[in-house]
Short mmCIF file of C-alpha atoms and ligand atoms in Angstrom, two decimals:
data_model
loop_
_atom_site.label_atom_id
_atom_site.label_comp_id
_atom_site.label_asym_id
_atom_site.label_seq_id
_atom_site.Cartn_x
_atom_site.Cartn_y
_atom_site.Cartn_z
CA MET A 1 20.68 -13.71 -30.54
CA LYS A 2 22.84 -16.25 -32.36
CA LEU A 3 24.75 -18.97 -30.51
CA ILE A 4 28.00 -19.73 -32.32
CA LYS A 5 30.05 -22.82 -31.55
CA THR A 6 32.81 -22.86 -34.17
CA THR A 7 35.44 -20.41 -35.35
CA ALA A 8 34.26 -20.95 -38.97
CA GLU A 9 30.70 -19.91 -38.02
CA LEU A 10 32.11 -16.98 -36.08
CA ILE A 11 34.12 -15.72 -39.04
CA ASP A 12 31.02 -16.07 -41.30
CA ALA A 13 28.85 -14.17 -38.82
CA LEU A 14 31.41 -11.38 -38.40
CA VAL A 15 31.72 -10.80 -42.16
CA ALA A 16 28.17 -9.43 -42.11
CA VAL A 17 28.76 -7.19 -39.09
CA ARG A 18 29.07 -3.47 -39.70
CA GLY A 19 30.05 -0.99 -37.02
CA THR A 20 31.60 -1.19 -33.62
CA ILE A 21 31.99 -4.54 -31.88
CA ALA A 22 32.02 -4.88 -28.08
CA LEU A 23 33.27 -8.12 -26.53
CA VAL A 24 32.45 -9.40 -23.06
CA PRO A 25 34.64 -12.46 -22.43
CA THR A 26 33.31 -14.85 -19.77
CA MET A 27 33.69 -18.41 -18.56
CA GLY A 28 29.92 -18.74 -18.11
CA ALA A 29 28.20 -19.45 -14.76
CA LEU A 30 26.84 -15.97 -15.26
CA HIS A 31 25.81 -13.74 -12.36
CA ASP A 32 24.87 -10.09 -11.88
CA GLY A 33 28.53 -9.10 -12.22
CA HIS A 34 28.61 -10.43 -15.80
CA LEU A 35 25.28 -8.79 -16.58
CA SER A 36 26.76 -5.47 -15.46
CA LEU A 37 29.50 -5.97 -18.08
CA ILE A 38 26.84 -6.51 -20.75
CA SER A 39 24.91 -3.43 -19.56
CA ALA A 40 28.13 -1.39 -19.69
CA ALA A 41 28.71 -2.58 -23.27
CA HIS A 42 25.17 -1.46 -24.19
CA ALA A 43 25.20 1.79 -22.29
CA ASP A 44 28.76 3.00 -22.70
CA SER A 45 28.37 6.73 -22.27
CA ASP A 46 31.25 7.86 -24.48
CA SER A 47 30.90 5.34 -27.29
CA ASP A 48 28.22 3.44 -29.16
CA ASN A 49 28.64 -0.26 -29.65
CA ASP A 50 26.69 -1.60 -32.65
CA VAL A 51 27.14 -5.27 -31.81
CA VAL A 52 27.67 -6.90 -28.43
CA ILE A 53 29.32 -10.33 -28.41
CA ALA A 54 29.78 -12.42 -25.27
CA SER A 55 32.08 -15.42 -25.18
CA ILE A 56 31.59 -18.40 -22.90
CA PHE A 57 34.65 -20.60 -22.63
CA VAL A 58 36.06 -22.36 -19.59
CA ASN A 59 39.68 -22.00 -20.61
CA PRO A 60 41.74 -25.03 -19.53
CA LEU A 61 45.01 -23.08 -19.93
CA GLN A 62 44.22 -20.93 -16.92
CA PHE A 63 43.66 -24.01 -14.73
CA ALA A 64 45.98 -26.56 -16.30
CA GLN A 65 49.23 -25.54 -14.65
CA LEU A 66 47.71 -25.35 -11.23
CA GLY A 67 48.12 -29.02 -10.57
CA ASN A 68 44.46 -28.77 -9.72
CA CYS A 69 42.45 -30.26 -12.55
CA ASP A 70 39.49 -30.64 -10.17
CA ASP A 71 39.04 -26.88 -10.15
CA TYR A 72 38.74 -27.01 -13.97
CA ARG A 73 36.49 -30.10 -13.99
CA ASN A 74 34.23 -28.73 -11.26
CA TYR A 75 33.88 -25.26 -12.77
CA PRO A 76 30.10 -24.75 -13.13
CA ARG A 77 28.95 -25.08 -16.76
CA ASP A 78 25.47 -24.49 -18.19
CA VAL A 79 25.83 -22.92 -21.64
CA ASP A 80 22.10 -23.12 -22.42
CA ALA A 81 21.06 -21.28 -19.25
CA ASP A 82 23.85 -18.73 -19.78
CA ALA A 83 22.84 -18.22 -23.42
CA GLN A 84 19.23 -17.58 -22.35
CA LEU A 85 20.40 -14.99 -19.84
CA LEU A 86 22.56 -13.33 -22.48
CA GLU A 87 19.67 -13.29 -24.93
CA SER A 88 17.46 -11.51 -22.37
CA ALA A 89 20.32 -9.08 -21.76
CA GLY A 90 20.25 -8.16 -25.46
CA VAL A 91 23.54 -9.74 -26.57
CA ASP A 92 23.75 -10.19 -30.37
CA PHE A 93 26.12 -13.16 -30.55
CA VAL A 94 27.36 -15.70 -28.03
CA PHE A 95 30.58 -17.48 -28.96
CA ALA A 96 30.73 -20.71 -26.95
CA PRO A 97 33.37 -22.98 -28.49
CA GLU A 98 34.44 -26.43 -27.29
CA VAL A 99 38.03 -26.86 -26.09
CA ALA A 100 39.03 -28.67 -29.33
CA GLU A 101 37.76 -25.71 -31.34
CA MET A 102 39.99 -23.25 -29.45
CA TYR A 103 42.98 -25.57 -29.09
CA PRO A 104 42.81 -28.00 -32.05
CA LEU A 105 46.49 -28.92 -31.59
CA ARG A 106 45.90 -29.36 -27.85
CA THR A 107 48.06 -27.31 -25.46
CA PRO A 108 49.63 -24.49 -27.48
CA GLU A 109 53.40 -24.19 -27.86
CA VAL A 110 53.25 -20.41 -27.96
CA TRP A 111 51.73 -18.56 -25.03
CA VAL A 112 51.52 -14.96 -23.90
CA SER A 113 53.86 -14.56 -20.93
CA THR A 114 52.70 -12.19 -18.21
CA GLY A 115 56.02 -11.94 -16.34
CA GLU A 116 56.19 -10.50 -12.85
CA MET A 117 52.73 -8.96 -13.08
CA GLY A 118 51.31 -12.44 -13.49
CA SER A 119 53.40 -14.27 -10.92
CA GLN A 120 52.51 -12.28 -7.79
CA LEU A 121 49.28 -11.96 -5.75
CA GLU A 122 46.83 -14.42 -7.39
CA GLY A 123 49.67 -15.70 -9.57
CA ALA A 124 51.71 -16.75 -6.52
CA SER A 125 49.16 -19.40 -5.59
CA ARG A 126 48.03 -20.04 -9.19
CA PRO A 127 51.27 -20.34 -11.24
CA GLY A 128 50.64 -19.96 -14.97
CA HIS A 129 47.08 -18.76 -14.46
CA PHE A 130 47.58 -15.32 -15.99
CA ASP A 131 49.61 -16.68 -18.92
CA GLY A 132 46.55 -18.85 -19.64
CA VAL A 133 44.21 -15.87 -19.32
CA ALA A 134 46.37 -13.63 -21.53
CA THR A 135 46.72 -16.37 -24.16
CA VAL A 136 43.00 -17.06 -24.46
CA VAL A 137 42.08 -13.35 -24.38
CA THR A 138 44.57 -12.72 -27.22
CA LYS A 139 42.97 -15.56 -29.19
CA LEU A 140 39.49 -14.13 -28.57
CA PHE A 141 40.67 -10.66 -29.63
CA ASN A 142 42.20 -12.12 -32.82
CA LEU A 143 39.10 -14.15 -33.64
CA ILE A 144 36.48 -11.49 -32.86
CA ARG A 145 38.50 -8.31 -33.47
CA PRO A 146 36.43 -6.24 -31.06
CA HIS A 147 36.81 -2.48 -30.89
CA ARG A 148 36.18 -2.58 -27.15
CA ALA A 149 36.35 -5.31 -24.53
CA TYR A 150 34.76 -5.17 -21.09
CA PHE A 151 36.35 -6.63 -17.96
CA GLY A 152 35.27 -6.49 -14.33
CA GLN A 153 37.24 -4.43 -11.83
CA LYS A 154 36.74 -7.33 -9.42
CA ASP A 155 39.57 -9.20 -11.16
CA ALA A 156 41.84 -6.18 -10.78
CA GLN A 157 45.07 -8.09 -11.42
CA GLN A 158 43.61 -9.63 -14.59
CA LEU A 159 42.47 -6.18 -15.73
CA ALA A 160 45.90 -4.60 -15.12
CA ILE A 161 47.63 -7.45 -16.98
CA ILE A 162 45.26 -7.25 -19.94
CA ARG A 163 45.73 -3.48 -20.18
CA ARG A 164 49.50 -3.98 -20.09
CA MET A 165 49.28 -6.78 -22.68
CA VAL A 166 47.27 -4.55 -25.03
CA HIS A 167 49.93 -1.87 -24.62
CA ASP A 168 52.97 -4.15 -24.89
CA LEU A 169 51.66 -6.12 -27.88
CA ASN A 170 50.02 -3.12 -29.65
CA LEU A 171 46.66 -4.86 -29.70
CA ARG A 172 44.01 -2.63 -31.25
CA VAL A 173 41.27 -2.93 -28.68
CA ASP A 174 40.04 -0.47 -26.12
CA ILE A 175 39.82 -2.07 -22.64
CA ARG A 176 36.93 -0.87 -20.48
CA ALA A 177 36.76 -1.56 -16.76
CA VAL A 178 33.38 -2.10 -15.12
CA PRO A 179 32.95 -1.43 -11.36
CA ILE A 180 32.53 -4.37 -8.99
CA SER A 181 28.97 -5.55 -8.61
CA ARG A 182 28.15 -6.38 -4.97
CA GLY A 183 25.31 -8.19 -3.24
CA ALA A 184 23.13 -6.24 -0.79
CA ASP A 185 25.47 -7.43 2.01
CA GLY A 186 28.53 -6.01 0.22
CA LEU A 187 30.07 -9.29 -0.98
CA ALA A 188 31.56 -8.98 -4.48
CA GLU A 189 29.63 -11.07 -7.04
CA SER A 190 31.55 -14.19 -8.07
CA SER A 191 30.69 -17.53 -9.65
CA ARG A 192 32.35 -19.06 -6.58
CA ASN A 193 29.80 -17.49 -4.18
CA GLN A 194 27.41 -20.31 -5.04
CA HIS A 195 29.72 -22.65 -3.07
CA LEU A 196 29.28 -20.59 0.14
CA SER A 197 26.82 -21.63 2.86
CA ALA A 198 24.88 -18.80 4.53
CA SER A 199 27.30 -18.88 7.44
CA ASP A 200 30.37 -18.93 5.13
CA ARG A 201 28.95 -15.96 3.27
CA ARG A 202 28.71 -14.00 6.54
CA LYS A 203 32.34 -14.91 7.32
CA ALA A 204 33.42 -13.89 3.81
CA LEU A 205 32.14 -10.36 4.48
CA ALA A 206 35.32 -9.89 6.54
CA LEU A 207 37.13 -9.15 3.25
CA PRO A 208 34.98 -6.22 1.99
CA THR A 209 34.60 -4.96 5.57
CA THR A 210 38.38 -4.86 6.06
CA LEU A 211 38.98 -3.28 2.64
CA THR A 212 36.38 -0.60 3.43
CA ALA A 213 38.02 0.19 6.79
CA LEU A 214 41.39 0.46 5.03
CA ARG A 215 39.94 2.65 2.25
CA ASP A 216 38.37 4.95 4.83
CA ARG A 217 41.72 5.04 6.75
CA ARG A 218 40.09 3.76 9.93
CA ILE A 219 42.90 1.20 10.11
CA ASP A 220 46.37 0.90 8.56
CA LEU A 221 47.62 -1.99 6.43
CA ASP A 222 49.12 -3.95 9.36
CA GLN A 223 45.90 -3.60 11.36
CA ALA A 224 43.89 -4.64 8.31
CA ARG A 225 45.99 -7.80 7.90
CA ASP A 226 45.63 -8.60 11.64
CA GLN A 227 41.88 -8.01 11.47
CA LEU A 228 41.49 -10.41 8.55
CA ARG A 229 43.87 -13.04 9.98
CA ASN A 230 41.93 -13.05 13.26
CA CYS A 231 38.50 -13.58 11.70
CA PRO A 232 37.23 -17.04 12.72
CA GLY A 233 36.73 -19.35 9.73
CA VAL A 234 38.68 -17.03 7.40
CA ASP A 235 42.04 -18.05 5.99
CA MET A 236 43.84 -14.97 4.61
CA ASP A 237 46.07 -15.54 1.59
CA TYR A 238 47.18 -11.93 1.07
CA LEU A 239 46.18 -8.33 1.63
CA GLU A 240 48.31 -5.86 -0.30
CA VAL A 241 48.28 -2.24 -1.40
CA VAL A 242 49.68 -1.84 -4.93
CA SER A 243 49.89 0.53 -7.87
CA PRO A 244 46.77 -0.12 -9.98
CA ASP A 245 48.81 -0.06 -13.22
CA THR A 246 52.01 -1.93 -12.37
CA LEU A 247 50.79 -3.97 -9.37
CA GLN A 248 54.02 -3.00 -7.56
CA PRO A 249 53.57 -2.83 -3.76
CA ILE A 250 53.08 0.65 -2.28
CA THR A 251 54.16 1.48 1.26
CA TRP A 252 51.45 2.53 3.67
CA PRO A 253 50.06 5.19 3.68
CA PRO A 254 49.79 5.63 -0.08
CA THR A 255 50.35 9.14 -1.43
CA ALA A 256 49.06 8.38 -4.96
CA PRO A 257 46.02 6.41 -6.19
CA ALA A 258 46.45 2.84 -5.01
CA LEU A 259 44.56 -0.42 -4.99
CA ALA A 260 44.05 -2.64 -1.96
CA LEU A 261 43.54 -6.27 -2.92
CA GLY A 262 42.91 -9.32 -0.82
CA ALA A 263 42.29 -13.04 -1.14
CA ILE A 264 40.80 -15.31 1.49
CA THR A 265 39.53 -18.86 1.69
CA VAL A 266 36.28 -19.55 3.53
CA GLY A 267 34.88 -23.08 3.83
CA GLY A 268 37.21 -24.23 1.02
CA THR A 269 36.16 -21.44 -1.35
CA ARG A 270 38.78 -18.90 -2.45
CA LEU A 271 37.49 -15.35 -2.82
CA ILE A 272 39.13 -12.14 -4.00
CA ASP A 273 38.11 -8.49 -3.69
CA ASN A 274 39.66 -5.06 -4.04
CA MET A 275 39.01 -1.37 -3.50
CA ASP A 276 40.56 1.87 -4.75
CA ILE A 277 42.40 3.63 -2.01
O1 PAF B 1 37.54 -13.41 -16.08
C1 PAF B 1 37.25 -14.46 -16.68
O2 PAF B 1 36.12 -14.93 -16.64
C2 PAF B 1 38.32 -15.17 -17.50
O3 PAF B 1 39.56 -15.08 -16.91
C3 PAF B 1 38.38 -14.68 -18.97
C4 PAF B 1 38.78 -13.22 -19.06
C5 PAF B 1 37.02 -14.89 -19.64
C6 PAF B 1 39.43 -15.49 -19.74
O4 PAF B 1 39.14 -16.85 -19.73
#
């Protein structure tokens, strides 16, 4: 595996690459969820990827407009440990640039705007977040020119926006969604889980438990919201049922494929999860 830090090195390395390139974009702090993206890139059943590239870049643009620089500063970073993990997972190249390498002129003037899709749900409490995500993902696509890119279903809003961006901007990359990876207790894997105490983790299970009850139609959407709101130690941000493609709200009960998504805060840690309904 080769660890690449600069765009010049990246371009040199890619000149020699023949065949199909798969990209797994990450912000590091890798967990089993990321490794499942790498496995999917290696074991894609309907296509062979010749080269798997992972990127590690904590993108300031997706934090900067939050008025919460602490979240950016405190984001866990350990590129060497992540690179070792990616090497064992059989990744060919890791692209791990510094901020100045990605944004040499500092904050860009030109961004990708994600409109209404990016301003609701997660975007309502994180204004500008998805514009930052879409901008850096476009840059990564332009630099690496992957044939396929792998994203986790866990960030369902991000996935829907990236799919829409690829469509709206005619980007020539095939977006593959990888199912949510869950711990044995059912909690969706997230870099933020490391901030949870054992007791917070138990409380956080209210989110997958409620989503499961909703999916199985044991409760309706109002009951699901009440259930989550009434969980001690859990602060519900939202619980919505939306169209998986447009993210437009769907009235309960859904008559077409729908996605239930929720966000909660437990012990100061914000967690998201979703399930197909
Ligand atoms: O999902 C993430 O880790 C990030 O949003 C991404 C896609 C790597 C862009 O910075």
